[in-house]
Tab-separated table of C-alpha atoms in Angstrom:
chain	number	residue	atom	x	y	z
Z	1	MET	CA	0.000	0.000	0.000
Z	2	SER	CA	2.628	2.490	0.950
Z	3	SER	CA	6.347	2.259	1.049
Z	4	ALA	CA	8.428	2.535	4.189
Z	5	GLU	CA	9.452	6.126	3.652
Z	6	GLY	CA	6.084	7.166	2.247
Z	7	PRO	CA	3.105	8.563	4.141
Z	8	THR	CA	1.511	6.362	6.754
Z	9	SER	CA	-2.025	7.445	7.557
Z	10	SER	CA	-4.960	7.097	5.189
Z	11	SER	CA	-5.402	10.802	4.620
Z	12	ASP	CA	-1.684	11.173	4.005
Z	13	TYR	CA	-1.909	8.362	1.492
Z	14	ILE	CA	-4.768	10.024	-0.359
Z	15	VAL	CA	-3.185	13.447	-0.332
Z	16	HIS	CA	0.073	11.969	-1.523
Z	17	HIS	CA	-1.644	10.310	-4.471
Z	18	LEU	CA	-3.448	13.477	-5.451
Z	19	GLN	CA	-0.362	15.693	-5.437
Z	20	ASN	CA	1.451	16.422	-8.671
Z	21	LEU	CA	5.200	16.534	-8.957
Z	22	THR	CA	5.607	20.303	-9.111
Z	23	TYR	CA	8.686	22.161	-10.260
Z	24	GLY	CA	8.783	25.888	-9.692
Z	25	GLN	CA	10.107	28.843	-7.762
Z	26	HIS	CA	9.960	28.630	-3.995
Z	27	PRO	CA	8.872	31.770	-2.134
Z	28	ASP	CA	12.469	32.257	-1.056
Z	29	GLY	CA	13.507	32.622	-4.712
Z	30	THR	CA	15.193	29.254	-5.325
Z	31	TRP	CA	13.930	26.876	-7.990
Z	32	GLY	CA	13.213	23.263	-7.260
Z	33	ILE	CA	10.708	20.472	-6.779
Z	34	ALA	CA	8.023	21.006	-4.153
Z	35	GLN	CA	8.344	18.500	-1.339
Z	36	SER	CA	4.796	18.982	-0.019
Z	37	ALA	CA	1.381	20.117	-1.125
Z	38	ALA	CA	1.802	23.381	0.758
Z	39	GLU	CA	5.102	24.096	-0.976
Z	40	ALA	CA	3.524	23.390	-4.351
Z	41	LYS	CA	0.680	25.741	-3.569
Z	42	ALA	CA	3.078	28.454	-2.487
Z	43	MET	CA	4.753	28.384	-5.907
Z	44	GLY	CA	1.676	29.903	-7.512
Z	45	PHE	CA	1.317	30.080	-11.263
Z	46	MET	CA	5.012	29.981	-12.134
Z	47	ALA	CA	5.326	26.244	-11.655
Z	48	ILE	CA	4.889	23.197	-13.809
Z	49	HIS	CA	3.650	19.689	-13.106
Z	50	LEU	CA	6.495	17.552	-14.343
Z	51	ASP	CA	4.560	14.284	-14.053
Z	52	THR	CA	1.548	15.573	-16.006
Z	53	MET	CA	3.749	16.951	-18.760
Z	54	PHE	CA	5.958	13.869	-18.853
Z	55	TRP	CA	3.150	11.347	-19.124
Z	56	SER	CA	1.014	13.347	-21.512
Z	57	VAL	CA	3.940	13.964	-23.858
Z	58	ILE	CA	5.072	10.342	-23.641
Z	59	LEU	CA	1.551	9.126	-24.450
Z	60	GLY	CA	1.224	11.648	-27.244
Z	61	VAL	CA	4.503	10.475	-28.729
Z	62	VAL	CA	3.422	6.844	-28.402
Z	63	PHE	CA	0.175	7.636	-30.192
Z	64	LEU	CA	1.795	9.672	-32.941
Z	65	GLY	CA	4.657	7.202	-33.371
Z	66	LEU	CA	2.303	4.259	-33.736
Z	67	PHE	CA	-0.017	6.028	-36.126
Z	68	ARG	CA	2.864	7.526	-38.097
Z	69	ARG	CA	4.396	4.089	-38.589
Z	70	VAL	CA	1.122	2.814	-39.963
Z	71	ALA	CA	0.503	5.939	-42.040
Z	72	LYS	CA	3.919	5.687	-43.677
Z	73	SER	CA	3.309	2.150	-44.882
Z	74	ALA	CA	-0.435	2.503	-45.417
Z	75	THR	CA	-1.503	0.823	-48.626
Z	76	SER	CA	-4.825	0.321	-50.278
Z	77	ASP	CA	-4.175	-3.418	-50.456
Z	78	THR	CA	-5.359	-5.840	-47.825
Z	79	PRO	CA	-4.344	-4.184	-44.545
Z	80	SER	CA	-2.317	-5.995	-41.903
Z	81	GLY	CA	-3.431	-6.262	-38.287
Z	82	LEU	CA	-2.087	-2.971	-36.974
Z	83	GLN	CA	-3.142	-1.050	-40.070
Z	84	ASN	CA	-6.605	-2.515	-39.710
Z	85	PHE	CA	-6.793	-1.301	-36.133
Z	86	VAL	CA	-5.547	2.195	-36.913
Z	87	GLU	CA	-7.767	2.425	-39.980
Z	88	SER	CA	-10.850	1.526	-37.996
Z	89	ILE	CA	-10.106	4.356	-35.549
Z	90	VAL	CA	-9.395	6.820	-38.354
Z	91	GLU	CA	-12.555	5.806	-40.166
Z	92	PHE	CA	-14.592	6.066	-36.961
Z	93	VAL	CA	-13.337	9.584	-36.277
Z	94	ASP	CA	-13.798	10.540	-39.923
Z	95	THR	CA	-17.423	9.389	-39.803
Z	96	GLN	CA	-18.067	11.384	-36.634
Z	97	VAL	CA	-16.534	14.500	-38.158
Z	98	ARG	CA	-18.478	14.099	-41.392
Z	99	GLU	CA	-21.736	13.730	-39.490
Z	100	SER	CA	-21.234	16.568	-37.021
Z	101	PHE	CA	-19.067	19.085	-38.808
Z	102	HIS	CA	-20.593	20.695	-41.860
Z	103	GLY	CA	-17.966	23.278	-42.701
Z	104	LYS	CA	-14.855	22.777	-44.773
Z	105	ASN	CA	-11.749	22.606	-42.643
Z	106	ALA	CA	-8.839	20.198	-42.966
Z	107	LEU	CA	-7.893	20.767	-39.328
Z	108	ILE	CA	-11.006	19.383	-37.675
Z	109	ALA	CA	-10.608	15.678	-38.455
Z	110	PRO	CA	-6.935	15.384	-37.395
Z	111	LEU	CA	-7.750	17.474	-34.335
Z	112	ALA	CA	-10.575	15.126	-33.420
Z	113	LEU	CA	-8.403	12.055	-34.003
Z	114	THR	CA	-5.568	13.436	-31.898
Z	115	LEU	CA	-7.864	14.431	-29.039
Z	116	PHE	CA	-9.729	11.138	-29.068
Z	117	VAL	CA	-6.725	8.844	-29.024
Z	118	TRP	CA	-4.561	11.040	-26.855
Z	119	VAL	CA	-7.234	11.622	-24.210
Z	120	PHE	CA	-8.079	7.934	-24.299
Z	121	LEU	CA	-4.449	6.965	-23.708
Z	122	MET	CA	-4.138	9.466	-20.869
Z	123	ASN	CA	-7.335	8.128	-19.315
Z	124	LEU	CA	-6.062	4.589	-19.808
Z	125	MET	CA	-3.222	5.253	-17.376
Z	126	ASP	CA	-5.919	5.160	-14.703
Z	127	LEU	CA	-6.109	1.392	-15.125
Z	128	VAL	CA	-2.477	0.906	-14.151
Z	129	PRO	CA	-2.581	-0.186	-10.505
Z	130	ILE	CA	-2.261	3.098	-8.656
Z	131	ASP	CA	0.747	2.219	-6.543
Z	132	TRP	CA	3.009	0.720	-9.187
Z	133	ILE	CA	4.464	3.793	-10.819
Z	134	PRO	CA	4.282	6.131	-7.787
Z	135	GLY	CA	5.881	3.372	-5.702
Z	136	LEU	CA	8.703	3.017	-8.212
Z	137	ALA	CA	9.104	6.799	-8.276
Z	138	THR	CA	9.328	6.903	-4.485
Z	139	LEU	CA	12.057	4.276	-4.616
Z	140	MET	CA	13.890	6.480	-7.117
Z	141	GLY	CA	13.576	9.440	-4.753
Z	142	ILE	CA	10.828	11.286	-6.601
Z	143	PRO	CA	8.391	12.535	-3.955
Z	144	TYR	CA	5.200	12.645	-6.054
Z	145	MET	CA	4.015	10.968	-9.233
Z	146	LYS	CA	0.513	11.298	-10.653
Z	147	VAL	CA	0.417	9.109	-13.733
Z	148	VAL	CA	-2.989	10.093	-15.140
Z	149	PRO	CA	-2.569	13.497	-16.812
Z	150	THR	CA	-6.342	13.922	-17.220
Z	151	THR	CA	-6.776	13.932	-13.428
Z	152	ASP	CA	-4.791	17.157	-13.465
Z	153	VAL	CA	-7.126	20.077	-14.085
Z	154	ASN	CA	-4.262	21.916	-15.784
Z	155	ALA	CA	-4.065	19.267	-18.488
Z	156	THR	CA	-7.767	19.153	-19.300
Z	157	MET	CA	-8.214	22.902	-19.103
Z	158	GLY	CA	-5.064	23.380	-21.159
Z	159	MET	CA	-6.634	21.331	-23.926
Z	160	SER	CA	-10.036	22.983	-23.650
Z	161	ILE	CA	-8.433	26.440	-23.736
Z	162	ALA	CA	-6.656	25.485	-26.948
Z	163	VAL	CA	-10.012	24.359	-28.348
Z	164	PHE	CA	-11.567	27.635	-27.150
Z	165	LEU	CA	-8.898	29.650	-28.919
Z	166	LEU	CA	-9.610	27.718	-32.105
Z	167	MET	CA	-13.340	28.429	-31.664
Z	168	VAL	CA	-12.717	32.161	-31.328
Z	169	TYR	CA	-10.217	32.141	-34.190
Z	170	TYR	CA	-12.551	30.390	-36.622
Z	171	SER	CA	-15.580	32.392	-35.499
Z	172	ILE	CA	-13.773	35.598	-36.370
Z	173	LYS	CA	-12.235	34.127	-39.516
Z	174	ILE	CA	-15.539	32.819	-40.916
Z	175	LYS	CA	-17.998	35.463	-39.733
Z	176	GLY	CA	-15.674	38.401	-39.395
Z	177	PHE	CA	-15.227	40.319	-36.183
Z	178	GLY	CA	-18.563	42.067	-36.626
Z	179	GLY	CA	-20.394	38.827	-37.192
Z	180	PHE	CA	-18.844	37.253	-34.144
Z	181	PHE	CA	-19.621	40.292	-32.008
Z	182	GLY	CA	-23.160	40.412	-33.417
Z	183	GLU	CA	-23.656	36.837	-32.402
Z	184	LEU	CA	-22.757	37.781	-28.851
Z	185	ALA	CA	-24.512	41.117	-28.687
Z	186	PHE	CA	-27.851	40.711	-30.482
Z	187	HIS	CA	-28.995	37.338	-29.214
Z	188	PRO	CA	-31.000	35.855	-27.598
Z	189	PHE	CA	-33.049	39.108	-27.192
Z	190	GLU	CA	-33.620	40.592	-30.608
Z	191	ALA	CA	-35.129	43.930	-31.518
Z	192	LYS	CA	-35.599	46.029	-34.623
Z	193	ASN	CA	-35.679	49.337	-32.763
Z	194	PRO	CA	-32.083	50.617	-32.286
Z	195	ILE	CA	-32.815	52.016	-28.828
Z	196	VAL	CA	-34.288	48.739	-27.576
Z	197	LYS	CA	-31.358	47.031	-29.238
Z	198	ALA	CA	-28.984	49.160	-27.217
Z	199	ILE	CA	-30.853	48.332	-24.032
Z	200	PHE	CA	-30.704	44.635	-24.794
Z	201	LEU	CA	-27.022	44.773	-25.709
Z	202	PRO	CA	-25.477	44.409	-22.224
Z	203	ILE	CA	-27.949	41.690	-21.258
Z	204	ASN	CA	-27.193	39.769	-24.428
Z	205	LEU	CA	-23.461	40.213	-23.973
Z	206	ILE	CA	-23.650	38.795	-20.454
Z	207	LEU	CA	-25.847	35.865	-21.444
Z	208	GLU	CA	-23.948	34.934	-24.608
Z	209	GLY	CA	-20.608	35.614	-22.980
Z	210	VAL	CA	-21.438	33.203	-20.184
Z	211	SER	CA	-22.605	30.555	-22.613
Z	212	LEU	CA	-19.471	31.042	-24.724
Z	213	LEU	CA	-17.163	30.750	-21.718
Z	214	ALA	CA	-19.130	27.829	-20.326
Z	215	LYS	CA	-18.195	25.755	-23.344
Z	216	PRO	CA	-14.442	25.398	-22.707
Z	217	LEU	CA	-15.002	25.388	-18.963
Z	218	SER	CA	-17.454	22.497	-19.089
Z	219	LEU	CA	-15.359	20.716	-21.713
Z	220	GLY	CA	-12.259	20.702	-19.535
Z	221	LEU	CA	-13.925	20.260	-16.158
Z	222	ARG	CA	-16.131	17.379	-17.328
Z	223	LEU	CA	-13.134	15.305	-18.349
Z	224	PHE	CA	-11.206	16.314	-15.238
Z	225	GLY	CA	-14.115	15.622	-12.897
Z	226	ASN	CA	-14.859	12.184	-14.272
Z	227	LEU	CA	-11.263	11.048	-14.208
Z	228	TYR	CA	-10.492	12.666	-10.876
Z	229	ALA	CA	-13.469	10.943	-9.286
Z	230	GLY	CA	-12.482	7.636	-10.857
Z	231	GLU	CA	-8.935	8.022	-9.607
Z	232	LEU	CA	-10.164	8.916	-6.130
Z	233	ILE	CA	-12.291	5.787	-5.984
Z	234	PHE	CA	-9.292	3.690	-7.054
Z	235	ILE	CA	-7.336	5.270	-4.196
Z	236	LEU	CA	-10.137	4.602	-1.705
Z	237	ILE	CA	-10.409	0.993	-2.882
Z	238	ALA	CA	-6.647	0.613	-2.513
Z	239	LEU	CA	-7.010	1.707	1.103
Z	240	ILE	CA	-9.135	-1.316	1.996
Z	241	GLY	CA	-6.147	-3.579	2.090
Z	242	LEU	CA	-6.163	-7.235	1.237
Z	243	TYR	CA	-9.799	-7.388	0.087
Z	244	GLN	CA	-9.438	-4.630	-2.459
Z	245	LEU	CA	-8.969	-6.950	-5.443
Z	246	PRO	CA	-12.581	-7.866	-6.312
Z	247	LEU	CA	-13.727	-4.275	-5.851
Z	248	HIS	CA	-10.800	-3.042	-7.827
Z	249	PHE	CA	-11.682	-5.259	-10.773
Z	250	VAL	CA	-15.330	-4.232	-10.685
Z	251	TRP	CA	-14.458	-0.563	-10.651
Z	252	ALA	CA	-11.819	-1.040	-13.346
Z	253	GLY	CA	-14.482	-2.719	-15.478
Z	254	PHE	CA	-16.779	0.283	-15.108
Z	255	HIS	CA	-13.900	2.623	-15.581
Z	256	ILE	CA	-13.010	1.155	-18.972
Z	257	ILE	CA	-16.375	2.395	-20.180
Z	258	VAL	CA	-15.858	5.769	-18.512
Z	259	ILE	CA	-12.462	6.404	-20.086
Z	260	ILE	CA	-13.630	5.548	-23.599
Z	261	LEU	CA	-16.816	7.547	-23.159
Z	262	GLN	CA	-15.004	10.595	-21.788
Z	263	ALA	CA	-12.474	10.542	-24.610
Z	264	PHE	CA	-15.335	10.256	-27.107
Z	265	ILE	CA	-17.305	13.076	-25.465
Z	266	PHE	CA	-14.269	15.329	-25.433
Z	267	MET	CA	-13.770	14.706	-29.149
Z	268	MET	CA	-17.446	15.110	-30.060
Z	269	LEU	CA	-17.861	18.364	-28.120
Z	270	THR	CA	-14.737	19.751	-29.748
Z	271	ILE	CA	-16.168	18.921	-33.168
Z	272	VAL	CA	-19.560	20.396	-32.303
Z	273	TYR	CA	-18.121	23.600	-30.828
Z	274	LEU	CA	-15.928	24.134	-33.859
Z	275	SER	CA	-18.851	23.330	-36.126
Z	276	LEU	CA	-20.846	26.062	-34.373
Z	277	ALA	CA	-17.937	28.431	-34.854
Z	278	HIS	CA	-18.110	27.732	-38.604
Z	279	GLU	CA	-21.854	28.189	-38.931
Z	280	ASP	CA	-23.089	31.632	-39.806
Z	281	ASN	CA	-26.778	31.279	-39.139
Z	282	HIS	CA	-27.585	34.319	-37.031
L	1	MET	CA	-5.722	21.873	-7.793
L	2	ASN	CA	-3.387	24.709	-8.563
L	3	PHE	CA	-3.452	26.354	-11.930
L	4	ASN	CA	0.046	26.902	-13.212
L	5	LEU	CA	2.250	26.755	-16.282
L	6	THR	CA	1.160	23.187	-16.930
L	7	LEU	CA	-1.958	24.735	-18.466
L	8	ILE	CA	0.103	26.436	-21.159
L	9	GLY	CA	2.465	23.484	-21.479
L	10	GLN	CA	-0.415	21.155	-22.153
L	11	SER	CA	-1.894	23.553	-24.714
L	12	ILE	CA	1.422	23.729	-26.542
L	13	ALA	CA	1.812	19.943	-26.452
L	14	MET	CA	-1.676	19.545	-27.859
L	15	ILE	CA	-1.089	22.043	-30.654
L	16	VAL	CA	2.159	20.308	-31.633
L	17	PHE	CA	0.506	16.886	-31.608
L	18	VAL	CA	-2.463	18.081	-33.637
L	19	TRP	CA	-0.139	19.724	-36.132
L	20	PHE	CA	1.890	16.539	-36.490
L	21	CYS	CA	-1.243	14.467	-36.900
L	22	MET	CA	-2.638	16.852	-39.501
L	23	LYS	CA	0.637	16.917	-41.426
L	24	TYR	CA	1.934	13.348	-41.270
L	25	ILE	CA	-0.820	10.971	-40.193
L	26	TRP	CA	-4.219	12.063	-41.429
L	27	PRO	CA	-3.482	12.646	-45.148
L	28	PRO	CA	-1.785	9.294	-45.890
L	29	MET	CA	-4.353	7.356	-43.877
L	30	ILE	CA	-7.292	9.008	-45.603
L	31	ALA	CA	-5.591	8.657	-48.982
L	32	ALA	CA	-5.150	4.931	-48.406
L	33	LEU	CA	-8.760	4.582	-47.273
L	34	GLU	CA	-10.086	6.517	-50.256
L	35	GLU	CA	-7.917	4.517	-52.633
L	36	ARG	CA	-9.179	1.264	-51.179
L	37	LYS	CA	-12.753	2.500	-51.451
L	38	GLN	CA	-12.110	3.342	-55.106
L	39	LYS	CA	-10.533	-0.062	-55.674
L	40	VAL	CA	-13.462	-1.862	-54.124
L	41	ALA	CA	-15.913	0.172	-56.181
L	42	ASP	CA	-13.925	-0.566	-59.342
L	43	GLY	CA	-13.809	-4.244	-58.462
L	44	ILE	CA	-17.555	-4.406	-57.982
L	45	ALA	CA	-18.124	-2.540	-61.247
L	46	ALA	CA	-15.758	-4.900	-63.074
L	47	GLY	CA	-17.551	-7.869	-61.578
L	48	GLU	CA	-20.888	-6.562	-62.744
L	49	ARG	CA	-19.487	-5.879	-66.193
L	50	GLY	CA	-18.086	-9.400	-66.336
L	51	GLN	CA	-21.441	-10.822	-65.327
L	52	HIS	CA	-23.150	-8.814	-68.036
L	53	GLU	CA	-20.630	-9.926	-70.635
L	54	LEU	CA	-21.068	-13.516	-69.582
L	55	GLU	CA	-24.806	-13.227	-70.056
L	56	LEU	CA	-24.294	-11.705	-73.488
L	57	ALA	CA	-21.856	-14.424	-74.480
L	58	GLN	CA	-24.214	-17.103	-73.257
L	59	SER	CA	-27.115	-15.763	-75.260
L	60	ARG	CA	-24.859	-15.439	-78.306
L	61	ALA	CA	-23.666	-18.994	-77.859
L	62	THR	CA	-27.249	-20.241	-77.696
L	63	GLU	CA	-28.058	-18.326	-80.836
L	64	LEU	CA	-25.041	-19.718	-82.659
L	65	LEU	CA	-25.917	-23.217	-81.567
L	66	LYS	CA	-29.449	-22.842	-82.862
L	67	GLU	CA	-28.156	-21.516	-86.162
L	68	ALA	CA	-25.667	-24.348	-86.478
L	69	ARG	CA	-28.390	-26.893	-85.823
L	70	ALA	CA	-30.583	-25.351	-88.483
L	71	GLN	CA	-27.688	-25.358	-90.921
L	72	ALA	CA	-26.881	-28.987	-90.199
L	73	ALA	CA	-30.488	-29.951	-90.772
L	74	GLN	CA	-30.470	-28.088	-94.048
L	75	ILE	CA	-27.277	-29.755	-95.179
L	76	ARG	CA	-28.638	-33.177	-94.295
L	77	GLU	CA	-31.793	-32.433	-96.246
L	78	GLN	CA	-29.781	-31.370	-99.258
L	79	ALA	CA	-27.597	-34.443	-99.053
L	80	ASN	CA	-30.620	-36.695	-98.915
L	81	GLN	CA	-32.120	-34.985	-101.925
L	82	GLN	CA	-28.857	-35.308	-103.791
L	83	ALA	CA	-28.583	-38.972	-102.930
L	84	VAL	CA	-32.067	-39.628	-104.202
L	85	HIS	CA	-31.284	-37.684	-107.322
L	86	ILE	CA	-28.069	-39.603	-107.951
L	87	LYS	CA	-29.854	-42.910	-107.446
L	88	ASP	CA	-32.584	-41.976	-109.919
L	89	GLN	CA	-30.006	-40.772	-112.391
L	90	ALA	CA	-28.092	-44.019	-112.061
L	91	LYS	CA	-31.263	-45.997	-112.628
L	92	VAL	CA	-32.098	-44.014	-115.727
L	93	ASP	CA	-28.533	-44.422	-117.019
L	94	ALA	CA	-28.594	-48.140	-116.375
L	95	VAL	CA	-31.876	-48.562	-118.217
L	96	ALA	CA	-30.556	-46.582	-121.175
L	97	GLU	CA	-27.370	-48.602	-121.258
L	98	ARG	CA	-29.304	-51.798	-121.188
L	99	GLU	CA	-31.465	-50.604	-124.078
L	100	ARG	CA	-28.396	-49.620	-126.039
L	101	GLN	CA	-26.581	-52.910	-125.491
L	102	LEU	CA	-29.741	-54.854	-126.259
L	103	THR	CA	-30.191	-53.031	-129.522
L	104	ALA	CA	-26.581	-53.548	-130.465
L	105	ALA	CA	-26.762	-57.258	-129.704
L	106	GLN	CA	-29.957	-57.642	-131.696
L	107	ALA	CA	-28.435	-55.817	-134.650
L	108	GLU	CA	-25.388	-58.044	-134.523
L	109	ILE	CA	-27.544	-61.142	-134.302
L	110	GLU	CA	-29.587	-60.015	-137.271
L	111	GLN	CA	-26.465	-59.270	-139.266
L	112	GLU	CA	-24.996	-62.663	-138.406
L	113	ALA	CA	-28.230	-64.375	-139.332
L	114	SER	CA	-28.531	-62.642	-142.692
L	115	ARG	CA	-24.854	-63.349	-143.379
L	116	THR	CA	-25.353	-66.999	-142.572
L	117	LYS	CA	-28.546	-67.095	-144.708
L	118	GLU	CA	-26.586	-65.644	-147.598
L	119	ALA	CA	-23.835	-68.217	-147.214
L	120	LEU	CA	-26.354	-71.003	-146.865
L	121	ARG	CA	-28.187	-69.770	-149.944
L	122	THR	CA	-24.992	-69.835	-151.957
L	123	GLN	CA	-24.047	-73.243	-150.664
L	124	VAL	CA	-27.556	-74.601	-151.316
L	125	ALA	CA	-27.382	-73.324	-154.895
L	126	ALA	CA	-24.072	-75.020	-155.364
L	127	LEU	CA	-25.434	-78.187	-153.775
L	128	ALA	CA	-28.519	-78.077	-155.933
L	129	VAL	CA	-26.421	-77.649	-159.036
L	130	ALA	CA	-24.194	-80.471	-157.979
L	131	GLY	CA	-27.263	-82.619	-157.242
L	132	ALA	CA	-28.897	-81.833	-160.514
L	133	GLU	CA	-25.633	-82.542	-162.301
L	134	GLN	CA	-25.467	-85.904	-160.705
L	135	LEU	CA	-29.186	-86.478	-161.256
L	136	LEU	CA	-29.011	-85.785	-164.941
L	137	LYS	CA	-25.717	-87.564	-165.152
L	138	ARG	CA	-25.236	-85.630	-168.186
L	139	GLU	CA	-23.490	-82.457	-168.879
L	140	VAL	CA	-25.995	-79.866	-168.329
L	141	ASN	CA	-25.122	-76.475	-169.436
L	142	ALA	CA	-24.874	-74.468	-166.265
L	143	ASP	CA	-25.204	-71.266	-168.197
L	144	ALA	CA	-28.459	-72.476	-169.845
L	145	HIS	CA	-30.073	-73.252	-166.517
L	146	GLN	CA	-28.648	-70.329	-164.558
L	147	ASP	CA	-31.916	-68.460	-164.275
L	148	LEU	CA	-33.601	-71.620	-163.080
L	149	LEU	CA	-30.972	-72.141	-160.440
L	150	ASP	CA	-31.224	-68.493	-159.248
L	151	LYS	CA	-34.966	-68.928	-158.927
L	152	LEU	CA	-34.424	-72.028	-156.862
L	153	ALA	CA	-31.880	-70.373	-154.657
L	154	ALA	CA	-34.248	-67.470	-154.069
L	155	GLU	CA	-37.012	-69.820	-153.079
L	156	ILE	CA	-34.921	-71.509	-150.398
């Protein structure tokens, strides 16, 4: 459950598992790895979660390397096993994009594929028994190690912010700045009279602004919340001791569905949001 | 749950990954898929064409067979007719030949008979003269009785 030099009580165990490996500037001005949750908090914004970045980049490279290998040798003849597998994923994503995205943009499909597979792989790390990698890291002298990047709100919000920037970029590119602003300012309350229009303007801006900002927020927090909760339950199950195994397997079984579903939802919402950004129907 | 630079780091990582995917993974994969789709469509079209051609060839073969049968029947008919014709012709020829040979034989027989009659006539005349000579036992003038002898010979 916990190594000799690791935390001993249950709450320590939980806190330890939920703490990222943070590198940043200590309040006294020196740079280094935070040795406790309080130290990590004290670093503020100018810090980086080494474990989140490491695992997400490693998984991204694994995904891209695998798919690149297949893409390089992809033929239209009878596909081999791995090509078959990759093709089925590509075709699945392509179908989803074709059905949900009605604009013309070469970025959307690769974006959806990357998000789907990458998020899935990051979620998949949740199924690695929760003490294996952190335990190894502790033995190597690394104080914290959170192996599931999507249980770090920075990772999910980082991705959803990138999606949000794309939404804003394409909204302005397709509809022009005026069109984008009009979308925010003259809906949902519409009026012909300019004076009434002016009265409605702040209300509309608040309402539409909230709904615009809610999109990336909900996109990132949904993924984070699901995975964080799943991770927490794995930690709680691990606390039981010897009898954790049956429970662990049951929860892992459920969690397989959750991680696929969350990756799919993240991809679909990205497609839908970007599709909305491309549609000029107001 | 601290927000920090990881937020930006993750965004950058995502942008790089998406760019790589868009540049090096998506186009070849989709190209291969499209090409396969095209190949399959072509294959199905070719199969249908082949089927159609087979049907055409089959109907043509049936037609040819029917024609050949008709021709064979015609040829057989003609051959039969010709055989009958040849047989009739041969019969007619044979009859004519028989007639001809019969006539020739009869003519020859008649000639032979008349020649023999002539010879006999002459010999009978001589015999009659010789007989009369002996009968009369006297020299009878052959010249004086010539017309008598001729009359006798003619009567025989």
